Short mmCIF file of C-alpha atoms in Angstrom, two decimals:
data_model
loop_
_atom_site.label_atom_id
_atom_site.label_comp_id
_atom_site.label_asym_id
_atom_site.label_seq_id
_atom_site.Cartn_x
_atom_site.Cartn_y
_atom_site.Cartn_z
CA MET A 1 12.91 28.58 16.11
CA ALA A 2 12.58 25.54 13.59
CA ASP A 3 15.88 23.94 14.14
CA SER A 4 17.79 24.63 17.50
CA THR A 5 21.35 24.12 16.04
CA ARG A 6 21.04 26.20 13.11
CA ILE A 7 19.02 29.12 11.84
CA ASP A 8 19.04 30.07 8.14
CA ALA A 9 21.12 33.29 8.02
CA ARG A 10 19.47 34.83 5.09
CA ARG A 11 15.69 33.96 6.23
CA GLY A 12 13.76 37.13 7.03
CA GLU A 13 16.74 39.62 6.02
CA ASN A 14 13.96 41.80 4.06
CA ARG A 15 12.06 41.90 7.34
CA SER A 16 15.26 43.07 9.70
CA PRO A 17 16.12 46.59 9.59
CA ARG A 18 18.55 47.49 7.42
CA LYS A 19 19.55 50.89 9.60
CA ALA A 20 20.98 50.78 12.89
CA SER A 21 18.24 52.51 15.48
CA TRP A 22 18.74 53.25 18.90
CA ARG A 23 15.77 52.19 19.96
CA HIS A 24 16.89 48.51 19.16
CA ILE A 25 19.75 48.80 21.79
CA GLY A 26 19.92 46.48 24.62
CA PRO A 27 21.80 43.30 24.40
CA GLY A 28 25.28 45.36 24.49
CA ILE A 29 24.10 46.88 27.66
CA VAL A 30 23.19 43.87 29.24
CA VAL A 31 26.52 41.94 28.53
CA ALA A 32 28.82 45.25 29.32
CA ALA A 33 26.95 45.61 32.30
CA THR A 34 27.20 42.04 33.65
CA GLY A 35 30.75 41.66 32.50
CA VAL A 36 31.89 44.83 34.83
CA GLY A 37 31.73 43.32 38.30
CA ALA A 38 33.13 45.31 41.83
CA GLY A 39 36.41 43.46 41.71
CA ASP A 40 37.02 45.26 38.37
CA LEU A 41 36.16 48.49 40.01
CA VAL A 42 38.63 47.69 43.03
CA ALA A 43 41.43 46.91 40.22
CA THR A 44 40.52 50.23 38.42
CA LEU A 45 40.58 52.13 41.33
CA ILE A 46 43.90 50.64 42.64
CA ALA A 47 45.15 51.28 39.38
CA GLY A 48 44.67 54.87 39.46
CA GLY A 49 45.50 55.04 43.07
CA LYS A 50 48.82 53.86 42.22
CA PHE A 51 49.58 55.43 39.14
CA GLY A 52 47.07 58.40 38.89
CA TYR A 53 46.22 58.75 35.42
CA THR A 54 48.86 57.44 33.51
CA LEU A 55 47.04 54.38 32.54
CA LEU A 56 44.18 55.89 31.25
CA TRP A 57 45.27 54.56 27.85
CA ALA A 58 45.08 51.05 28.95
CA ALA A 59 41.18 51.57 29.80
CA VAL A 60 40.57 53.04 26.53
CA ILE A 61 42.34 49.83 24.78
CA GLY A 62 40.49 47.65 26.95
CA CYS A 63 37.32 48.81 25.97
CA LEU A 64 38.24 48.67 22.15
CA VAL A 65 39.21 45.07 22.91
CA LYS A 66 35.88 44.09 24.55
CA VAL A 67 34.13 45.68 21.54
CA SER A 68 36.12 43.63 19.24
CA LEU A 69 35.40 40.42 20.90
CA ALA A 70 31.78 41.40 21.57
CA GLU A 71 31.44 42.02 17.86
CA ALA A 72 32.92 38.65 17.01
CA VAL A 73 30.58 36.88 18.85
CA GLY A 74 27.48 38.53 17.68
CA ARG A 75 28.74 38.55 14.05
CA TRP A 76 28.99 34.58 14.09
CA HIS A 77 25.56 33.98 15.70
CA LEU A 78 24.05 36.29 12.89
CA ALA A 79 25.84 35.28 9.98
CA THR A 80 26.12 31.60 10.80
CA GLY A 81 22.83 31.15 12.24
CA ARG A 82 24.52 28.66 14.79
CA THR A 83 25.17 29.20 18.48
CA LEU A 84 28.53 29.95 20.07
CA PHE A 85 29.14 26.68 21.45
CA ASP A 86 27.95 24.68 18.30
CA GLY A 87 30.80 26.74 16.93
CA TRP A 88 32.92 25.43 19.67
CA ARG A 89 31.95 22.01 19.07
CA SER A 90 32.65 22.06 15.51
CA LEU A 91 36.43 22.35 16.85
CA GLY A 92 36.67 19.02 18.15
CA PRO A 93 35.46 17.36 21.39
CA TRP A 94 38.29 19.10 23.71
CA THR A 95 35.99 22.27 23.63
CA THR A 96 33.08 20.38 25.06
CA PHE A 97 35.15 18.88 27.90
CA TYR A 98 36.76 22.48 28.73
CA PHE A 99 33.20 23.95 28.79
CA VAL A 100 31.58 21.08 30.98
CA GLY A 101 34.40 21.60 33.42
CA TYR A 102 34.25 25.61 33.21
CA VAL A 103 30.44 26.10 33.92
CA VAL A 104 30.28 23.34 36.64
CA VAL A 105 33.37 24.50 38.73
CA TRP A 106 33.22 28.01 37.97
CA GLY A 107 29.60 28.53 38.22
CA PHE A 108 29.59 26.78 42.13
CA VAL A 109 32.47 29.21 43.06
CA TYR A 110 31.25 32.32 41.20
CA GLY A 111 27.69 31.83 42.87
CA ALA A 112 28.74 32.40 46.16
CA ALA A 113 31.36 35.36 45.38
CA ALA A 114 28.55 37.29 43.33
CA MET A 115 26.28 36.61 46.41
CA SER A 116 28.78 38.14 48.49
CA SER A 117 29.64 41.16 46.41
CA SER A 118 25.84 42.33 46.25
CA ALA A 119 25.56 41.62 49.69
CA LEU A 120 28.46 43.89 50.78
CA PRO A 121 26.83 47.37 50.19
CA LEU A 122 23.53 46.23 51.57
CA ALA A 123 25.25 44.89 54.90
CA ALA A 124 26.65 48.20 54.83
CA LEU A 125 23.66 50.27 54.16
CA PHE A 126 21.29 48.70 56.50
CA PRO A 127 23.88 47.48 59.03
CA ASP A 128 20.86 46.45 61.63
CA VAL A 129 18.72 44.47 59.59
CA MET A 130 20.60 40.73 59.08
CA ASP A 131 24.37 40.03 58.83
CA LEU A 132 26.43 39.65 55.56
CA LYS A 133 25.58 36.22 55.03
CA GLY A 134 21.83 36.78 55.20
CA TRP A 135 21.86 39.34 52.85
CA ALA A 136 24.05 37.36 50.37
CA LEU A 137 21.26 34.32 50.78
CA LEU A 138 18.40 37.05 50.13
CA CYS A 139 20.58 38.55 47.06
CA GLY A 140 20.85 35.01 45.54
CA LEU A 141 17.39 33.90 46.18
CA VAL A 142 15.93 37.37 44.49
CA GLY A 143 18.16 36.74 41.24
CA LEU A 144 17.08 33.18 41.17
CA VAL A 145 13.12 33.94 41.60
CA PHE A 146 13.65 36.99 39.13
CA VAL A 147 15.31 35.11 36.24
CA TRP A 148 13.18 31.92 36.94
CA PHE A 149 9.94 34.03 36.17
CA ASN A 150 10.88 36.71 34.06
CA ARG A 151 11.72 36.29 30.02
CA TYR A 152 14.48 38.33 28.53
CA ALA A 153 12.65 41.67 27.47
CA VAL A 154 11.79 42.30 31.16
CA PHE A 155 15.47 41.16 32.13
CA GLU A 156 16.99 43.78 29.82
CA LYS A 157 14.75 46.73 31.14
CA VAL A 158 15.62 45.76 34.56
CA MET A 159 19.32 45.72 33.63
CA THR A 160 19.13 49.03 31.68
CA VAL A 161 17.97 50.70 34.92
CA LEU A 162 20.38 49.32 36.88
CA VAL A 163 22.99 50.49 34.61
CA GLY A 164 21.62 53.82 34.51
CA VAL A 165 22.09 53.84 38.34
CA MET A 166 26.00 52.74 38.12
CA PHE A 167 26.56 54.83 35.33
CA LEU A 168 25.12 58.36 36.80
CA VAL A 169 26.87 57.58 40.40
CA THR A 170 30.17 56.63 39.02
CA VAL A 171 30.12 59.71 36.76
CA TYR A 172 28.72 61.97 39.46
CA LEU A 173 31.86 60.81 41.77
CA ALA A 174 34.18 61.70 39.41
CA ILE A 175 32.99 65.05 39.02
CA ARG A 176 32.61 65.45 42.59
CA VAL A 177 36.38 64.49 43.04
CA THR A 178 37.32 67.51 40.89
CA PRO A 179 39.37 65.54 38.25
CA HIS A 180 42.99 67.36 36.93
CA LEU A 181 41.81 67.03 33.09
CA ASP A 182 44.67 67.91 31.89
CA GLU A 183 46.56 65.15 33.50
CA ALA A 184 44.10 63.07 32.41
CA LEU A 185 44.50 63.70 28.82
CA ALA A 186 48.29 63.28 29.30
CA GLY A 187 46.83 59.81 30.59
CA LEU A 188 46.09 58.92 27.05
CA VAL A 189 49.57 58.58 25.73
CA PRO A 190 50.69 54.87 26.54
CA VAL A 191 53.46 55.02 29.62
CA LEU A 192 54.49 52.22 31.36
CA PRO A 193 55.94 53.55 34.99
CA ASP A 194 57.80 50.80 36.53
CA GLY A 195 56.00 48.07 38.27
CA SER A 196 52.69 48.96 36.10
CA LEU A 197 53.06 46.24 33.74
CA ILE A 198 50.55 43.69 35.16
CA TYR A 199 48.08 46.49 36.27
CA THR A 200 48.39 47.84 32.54
CA LEU A 201 47.29 44.14 31.48
CA GLY A 202 44.87 43.55 34.02
CA LEU A 203 43.08 47.22 32.95
CA ILE A 204 43.07 46.20 29.40
CA GLY A 205 42.09 42.41 29.47
CA GLY A 206 40.67 41.99 32.85
CA VAL A 207 37.61 44.85 33.28
CA GLY A 208 34.70 43.75 31.68
CA GLY A 209 36.31 40.22 30.40
CA THR A 210 34.16 37.11 31.51
CA ILE A 211 32.19 34.07 30.10
CA THR A 212 29.63 36.77 29.63
CA LEU A 213 31.18 37.98 26.40
CA ALA A 214 30.61 34.62 25.12
CA ALA A 215 26.70 35.14 26.09
CA TYR A 216 26.20 37.84 24.17
CA GLY A 217 25.32 36.15 20.78
CA TYR A 218 22.62 34.12 22.84
CA TRP A 219 21.52 37.87 24.27
CA VAL A 220 21.37 38.87 20.79
CA ASN A 221 19.26 35.94 19.72
CA ALA A 222 16.82 36.22 22.54
CA LYS A 223 16.28 39.94 21.55
CA GLY A 224 14.99 38.56 18.22
CA TRP A 225 17.86 39.32 16.21
CA THR A 226 18.40 36.04 14.09
CA ASP A 227 19.87 37.10 10.71
CA THR A 228 22.40 39.33 8.87
CA GLY A 229 19.94 41.83 8.23
CA TRP A 230 20.66 42.98 12.28
CA MET A 231 24.28 43.15 11.58
CA LYS A 232 24.46 46.95 11.52
CA VAL A 233 22.46 46.96 14.61
CA MET A 234 24.37 44.57 16.41
CA ARG A 235 27.43 46.47 15.69
CA LEU A 236 25.82 50.00 17.21
CA ASP A 237 24.48 48.54 20.13
CA ASN A 238 28.01 46.68 21.06
CA ARG A 239 29.61 49.85 20.62
CA VAL A 240 27.04 52.07 22.57
CA ALA A 241 27.40 49.53 25.26
CA TYR A 242 31.03 49.33 25.79
CA GLY A 243 31.39 53.03 25.19
CA THR A 244 29.07 53.38 27.93
CA THR A 245 31.28 51.13 30.16
CA GLY A 246 34.63 53.16 29.10
CA ILE A 247 32.96 56.16 30.50
CA PHE A 248 32.47 54.10 33.52
CA VAL A 249 35.93 52.56 33.78
CA VAL A 250 37.26 55.96 33.28
CA ALA A 251 35.39 57.49 35.78
CA MET A 252 36.80 55.12 38.57
CA LEU A 253 39.80 55.74 37.33
CA PHE A 254 39.42 59.31 37.83
CA VAL A 255 38.13 58.49 41.45
CA GLY A 256 41.40 56.59 42.18
CA ALA A 257 43.42 59.06 40.94
CA GLU A 258 42.22 61.85 42.91
CA LEU A 259 41.28 60.15 46.11
CA LEU A 260 43.89 57.66 46.35
CA TYR A 261 46.70 58.26 44.42
CA SER A 262 47.16 62.12 45.82
CA SER A 263 46.99 61.19 49.66
CA GLY A 264 48.54 57.61 49.65
CA ALA A 265 45.60 55.58 50.75
CA ALA A 266 45.08 52.05 50.11
CA LEU A 267 42.27 49.68 49.20
CA THR A 268 41.93 46.21 50.15
CA LYS A 269 41.91 43.70 47.34
CA GLY A 270 38.55 42.34 46.49
CA ASP A 271 34.90 43.47 46.64
CA LYS A 272 35.68 44.82 50.14
CA GLY A 273 37.91 47.41 49.00
CA LEU A 274 34.64 49.15 47.80
CA LEU A 275 33.85 49.83 51.44
CA ASP A 276 36.98 51.44 52.21
CA LEU A 277 36.58 53.60 49.54
CA SER A 278 32.96 54.28 51.11
CA GLY A 279 34.49 55.08 54.45
CA ILE A 280 37.10 57.51 52.51
CA LEU A 281 34.25 59.26 50.83
CA GLU A 282 32.47 59.67 53.82
CA GLN A 283 35.49 61.51 55.39
CA ARG A 284 35.86 63.48 52.55
CA TYR A 285 32.12 64.42 51.02
CA GLY A 286 29.81 63.32 53.64
CA SER A 287 27.54 60.40 54.78
CA ALA A 288 25.15 61.12 51.58
CA THR A 289 27.54 61.04 48.96
CA ALA A 290 29.19 57.77 50.57
CA LYS A 291 25.26 55.96 50.79
CA LEU A 292 25.09 56.96 46.95
CA PHE A 293 28.21 55.10 46.12
CA LEU A 294 27.23 52.14 47.90
CA VAL A 295 24.08 52.19 45.81
CA GLY A 296 26.25 52.40 43.03
CA PHE A 297 28.24 49.42 44.31
CA PHE A 298 25.16 47.33 44.73
CA ALA A 299 23.71 48.03 41.05
CA THR A 300 27.43 47.05 39.69
CA SER A 301 27.51 43.99 41.80
CA PHE A 302 23.72 42.77 41.10
CA THR A 303 23.96 43.45 37.60
CA SER A 304 26.66 41.17 37.27
CA LEU A 305 24.76 38.61 39.48
CA ILE A 306 21.55 38.39 37.16
CA GLY A 307 23.26 38.64 34.03
CA VAL A 308 25.07 35.40 34.91
CA TRP A 309 22.05 33.49 36.26
CA HIS A 310 20.79 34.61 32.93
CA GLY A 311 23.31 34.25 30.22
CA VAL A 312 24.89 31.43 31.51
CA SER A 313 22.02 29.27 31.94
CA LEU A 314 21.36 29.90 28.30
CA MET A 315 24.84 28.53 27.12
CA PHE A 316 23.99 25.49 29.31
CA ALA A 317 20.66 24.94 27.80
CA ASP A 318 22.33 25.34 24.46
CA PHE A 319 25.03 22.55 25.46
CA THR A 320 22.39 20.51 26.71
CA SER A 321 20.12 20.81 23.42
CA LYS A 322 23.31 19.30 21.76
CA TYR A 323 23.82 16.43 23.81
CA ARG A 324 20.23 15.71 25.16
CA PRO A 325 17.52 17.11 22.49
CA SER A 326 14.71 15.76 24.17
CA LEU A 327 14.98 18.32 27.23
CA VAL A 328 15.11 20.90 24.79
CA PRO A 329 12.61 20.12 22.17
CA ALA A 330 12.93 22.43 18.82
CA GLY A 331 10.91 25.21 19.30
CA THR A 332 11.08 25.34 22.83
CA ASP A 333 11.68 28.66 24.78
CA ARG A 334 15.06 27.99 26.18
CA GLU A 335 14.15 30.23 29.10
CA LYS A 336 11.83 28.13 30.38
CA SER A 337 13.60 24.92 29.66
CA LEU A 338 14.46 22.42 32.40
CA PRO A 339 18.36 22.57 31.61
CA PHE A 340 17.95 26.44 32.09
CA ARG A 341 16.10 26.27 35.21
CA ALA A 342 18.64 23.29 36.32
CA TYR A 343 21.66 25.63 35.97
CA LEU A 344 19.89 28.51 37.95
CA LEU A 345 19.46 26.00 40.79
CA TRP A 346 23.33 25.08 40.33
CA LEU A 347 24.10 28.61 41.04
CA THR A 348 22.13 29.27 43.73
CA PHE A 349 22.08 26.41 46.17
CA PRO A 350 25.08 24.69 46.24
CA PRO A 351 27.16 27.95 46.43
CA ILE A 352 25.10 28.74 49.66
CA SER A 353 27.72 26.01 51.71
CA LEU A 354 30.53 28.50 50.72
CA LEU A 355 29.33 31.10 52.21
CA PHE A 356 29.32 29.31 55.55
CA LEU A 357 32.56 27.62 54.78
CA ASP A 358 35.99 28.54 53.67
CA GLN A 359 36.58 27.68 50.27
CA PRO A 360 38.26 24.24 50.16
CA PHE A 361 42.12 24.74 49.06
CA GLY A 362 41.66 22.27 45.51
CA LEU A 363 38.50 23.94 44.71
CA VAL A 364 40.33 27.67 44.65
CA ILE A 365 42.88 25.98 42.50
CA VAL A 366 40.73 24.58 40.04
CA TYR A 367 38.69 27.47 39.60
CA GLY A 368 41.43 29.41 39.34
CA VAL A 369 43.11 27.63 36.40
CA ILE A 370 39.86 26.83 34.57
CA GLY A 371 38.85 30.62 34.86
CA ALA A 372 42.13 32.00 33.65
CA PHE A 373 42.28 30.06 30.33
CA PHE A 374 38.28 31.19 29.48
CA MET A 375 39.37 34.40 27.90
CA PRO A 376 42.40 33.02 25.51
CA PHE A 377 40.02 30.23 24.79
CA LEU A 378 37.20 32.56 23.73
CA ALA A 379 39.90 35.24 21.74
CA LEU A 380 41.34 32.39 19.70
CA THR A 381 38.65 29.72 18.93
CA LEU A 382 36.79 33.18 17.52
CA LEU A 383 39.95 33.84 15.89
CA TRP A 384 39.42 30.12 14.24
CA LEU A 385 35.74 30.14 13.63
CA LEU A 386 35.82 33.57 11.82
CA ASN A 387 38.74 32.79 9.23
CA SER A 388 37.42 29.29 8.71
CA SER A 389 34.57 28.24 6.21
CA ARG A 390 32.48 27.55 8.97
CA THR A 391 31.63 31.31 8.32
CA PRO A 392 30.06 32.60 5.30
CA ALA A 393 32.83 34.05 3.15
CA ASP A 394 30.89 37.72 3.18
CA TRP A 395 31.38 37.83 7.01
CA ARG A 396 34.80 36.56 7.87
CA ASN A 397 37.26 38.52 9.55
CA GLY A 398 39.09 41.39 7.82
CA ALA A 399 42.53 42.92 8.84
CA LEU A 400 41.51 44.59 11.57
CA SER A 401 39.18 41.79 13.45
CA ASN A 402 42.15 39.61 12.99
CA ALA A 403 44.70 42.00 14.68
CA MET A 404 42.28 42.57 17.31
CA LEU A 405 41.53 39.07 18.24
CA ALA A 406 44.85 37.77 17.97
CA GLY A 407 46.03 40.64 19.91
CA ALA A 408 43.29 40.04 22.83
CA GLY A 409 44.48 36.24 22.28
CA LEU A 410 48.10 37.19 23.08
CA LEU A 411 47.32 39.33 26.22
CA PHE A 412 44.78 36.72 27.41
CA VAL A 413 47.34 34.17 27.33
CA VAL A 414 50.17 36.36 29.30
CA LEU A 415 47.01 37.32 31.62
CA CYS A 416 46.29 33.68 32.14
CA VAL A 417 50.30 32.79 33.03
CA GLN A 418 50.12 35.31 35.38
CA GLN A 419 46.75 34.32 37.45
CA VAL A 420 48.03 30.79 37.33
CA ARG A 421 51.76 31.85 38.74
CA GLU A 422 49.56 33.82 41.77
CA LEU A 423 47.04 30.89 42.70
CA PRO A 424 47.89 29.57 46.12
CA TRP A 425 49.58 26.60 44.87
#
């Protein structure tokens, strides 16, 4: 890339495929898989356990919201030839201050959470090998080495394999629990049972909603899609990916509705709730099914780990290139740049201390506040960027895109307020 800040959005359009093809699909699978972590599975299971199939419609709408957000990110990159951070920077210095605070604090805490989440199923599968902290440390180091030494093409292939494991395991479980399809179809009708508002908003906005949505455009560029000739391909990629994720989330809602709702069983909040589900599966269907679920649990968690290690490091390298161009010279492969690898190290080694210590109270508060504001920040800045002269007229938002982004922004503001209120002040 001759200019790391701007690509001519028209250059090479004739060389780019005009027709969407399944063989090009990849970045969407990466972003969708990275966004859905173990915590999202627990939230979906708890919603199914409390309200059965009643909130199925919310899971479907949530999938459509993520499609609109990822499409907007990809469209910005392809239509303008500029990265998302470059777009944010054009809105004023306040966006840079927020981004820096976010990637520093969020990365520090998330690193420990991702390592622990990936370690939980391994510790359950191999209880006599090492303790949870040992598995967490190993997962972090494996993620670091894998992303450090591999380019995007290999990263995408491994992510696709892990997504296949996630998908097959969750669909198998959904079939295994024998869902009541008539009740599931009734759940597509929007209904709000008493006490379900927060769970509904969480299903719509929370599942699959992280900074990795913003990384989608960077993965699109890493794939080699750099101009508007790839727009149809990007849109197909995005829809297939979030359609797959939608099936994944619906399958987990089925499991929650059948295993938890009918029996009244409850899960622990957070990633450890999936270990509770493993125990329930073992009691009802035997150890083989429980172990298969733990394999799917690991695939879900580890895709989030390596996805963040790769995607957010790309974003950090882009940020650095704007303020310290000498660290990422024009034409440099960002995956091999000093800032990319520095952020990889930040995600891995400082968080290890949190594996052995309780998270400091102040850090929990800052992490919670900064993280709660990210999705409103993403939705509303995309709305701003894609309706302004920064975007070529042909690729600005239409009425549907504006409605989806505005609705998403409002939803995320409400969720943000709720998350901040629930922090341990």
